Tab-separated table of C-alpha atoms in Angstrom:
chain	number	residue	atom	x	y	z
O	1	MET	CA	-16.314	161.878	131.561
O	2	ARG	CA	-12.755	161.499	130.330
O	3	LEU	CA	-11.638	162.047	133.257
O	4	LEU	CA	-13.497	159.066	134.921
O	5	PHE	CA	-12.662	156.959	132.128
O	6	ASN	CA	-8.591	157.960	132.350
O	7	PHE	CA	-9.093	156.813	135.825
O	8	ALA	CA	-10.844	153.766	135.483
O	9	LEU	CA	-8.379	152.593	132.666
O	10	ARG	CA	-5.473	153.363	135.068
O	11	LEU	CA	-6.925	151.596	137.838
O	12	PHE	CA	-7.849	148.695	135.501
O	13	LEU	CA	-3.945	148.225	134.283
O	14	ALA	CA	-2.769	148.839	137.764
O	15	PHE	CA	-5.107	146.285	139.293
O	16	LEU	CA	-3.460	143.781	136.311
O	17	ALA	CA	-0.049	144.801	137.268
O	18	ALA	CA	-0.581	144.352	140.956
O	19	LYS	CA	-2.359	140.906	140.472
O	20	LEU	CA	0.573	139.876	138.533
O	21	LEU	CA	3.198	141.149	140.698
O	22	LEU	CA	1.258	139.566	143.820
O	23	GLY	CA	1.001	136.388	141.742
O	24	PHE	CA	4.878	136.520	141.075
O	25	LEU	CA	5.684	137.091	144.747
O	26	GLY	CA	3.168	134.324	145.869
O	27	GLY	CA	-0.009	135.471	146.996
O	28	GLY	CA	-1.615	138.307	149.006
O	29	SER	CA	-5.081	139.600	150.187
O	30	PRO	CA	-7.750	141.309	148.483
O	31	ALA	CA	-7.052	144.488	150.588
O	32	LEU	CA	-3.290	144.253	149.620
O	33	LEU	CA	-4.348	143.751	145.981
O	34	LEU	CA	-6.866	147.043	146.336
O	35	GLY	CA	-4.154	148.982	148.023
O	36	LEU	CA	-1.398	148.225	145.600
O	37	ALA	CA	-3.760	148.685	142.612
O	38	PHE	CA	-4.733	152.165	143.864
O	39	SER	CA	-0.795	153.189	144.499
O	40	LEU	CA	0.153	152.476	141.216
O	41	ALA	CA	-2.777	154.087	140.038
O	42	GLY	CA	-1.800	157.153	142.026
O	43	LEU	CA	2.066	156.797	140.925
O	44	THR	CA	0.972	157.027	137.535
O	45	TYR	CA	-0.667	160.548	138.016
O	46	LEU	CA	2.328	161.466	140.359
O	47	VAL	CA	4.780	160.605	137.144
O	48	GLY	CA	2.447	162.313	135.055
O	49	TRP	CA	2.480	165.513	137.050
O	50	LEU	CA	6.322	165.581	137.713
O	51	GLU	CA	6.942	165.221	133.829
O	52	HIS	CA	4.807	168.019	132.855
O	53	TYR	CA	6.487	170.126	135.868
O	54	TYR	CA	9.832	169.389	134.524
O	55	GLN	CA	9.154	170.289	131.246
O	56	ARG	CA	7.458	173.266	131.944
O	57	THR	CA	10.366	174.094	133.912
O	58	TRP	CA	12.917	173.353	131.238
O	59	HIS	CA	11.079	175.360	128.667
O	60	SER	CA	11.334	178.330	130.911
O	61	LYS	CA	15.003	177.785	131.920
O	62	ALA	CA	15.623	177.770	128.049
O	63	ALA	CA	13.787	180.835	127.391
O	64	GLU	CA	15.915	182.436	130.372
O	65	LEU	CA	19.113	181.297	128.689
O	66	GLY	CA	18.257	182.840	125.380
O	67	TRP	CA	17.303	185.943	126.912
O	68	ARG	CA	20.766	186.092	128.563
O	69	VAL	CA	22.484	185.301	125.439
O	70	ALA	CA	20.562	187.841	123.721
O	71	ARG	CA	21.316	190.696	126.336
O	72	PHE	CA	25.106	189.469	126.318
O	73	LEU	CA	25.181	189.967	122.297
O	74	ILE	CA	23.496	193.208	122.406
O	75	GLY	CA	26.166	194.161	125.462
O	76	LEU	CA	28.750	193.253	122.919
O	77	ASN	CA	27.363	195.161	120.058
O	78	GLN	CA	27.268	198.740	122.009
O	79	VAL	CA	30.072	201.107	121.620
O	80	GLN	CA	32.179	201.192	124.574
O	81	ASP	CA	34.569	204.412	123.773
O	82	LYS	CA	32.666	207.560	124.584
O	83	GLN	CA	35.748	209.568	122.854
O	84	SER	CA	34.856	207.955	119.580
O	85	ARG	CA	31.153	209.389	119.972
O	86	ARG	CA	32.339	213.182	120.903
O	87	LYS	CA	34.267	212.987	117.514
O	88	ILE	CA	31.150	212.447	115.529
């Protein structure tokens, strides 16, 4: 039910925006009005999906960078001279 309500709300707001845009541009047919409304509603879903995708990608890139920094710092702390180990 929530999905249907969200779609109806987006379509209504897109319809209002399309009506204002076509009124500002000087007319238009009902088919053009509905097509523009559905296009704008679809565009809101596309923008939401892209925002979610890039947010998830950014978090994975930040986590990967964190692991690389951690591996680098661990590598700095390792003993590089094998002769000092033999003396102990």
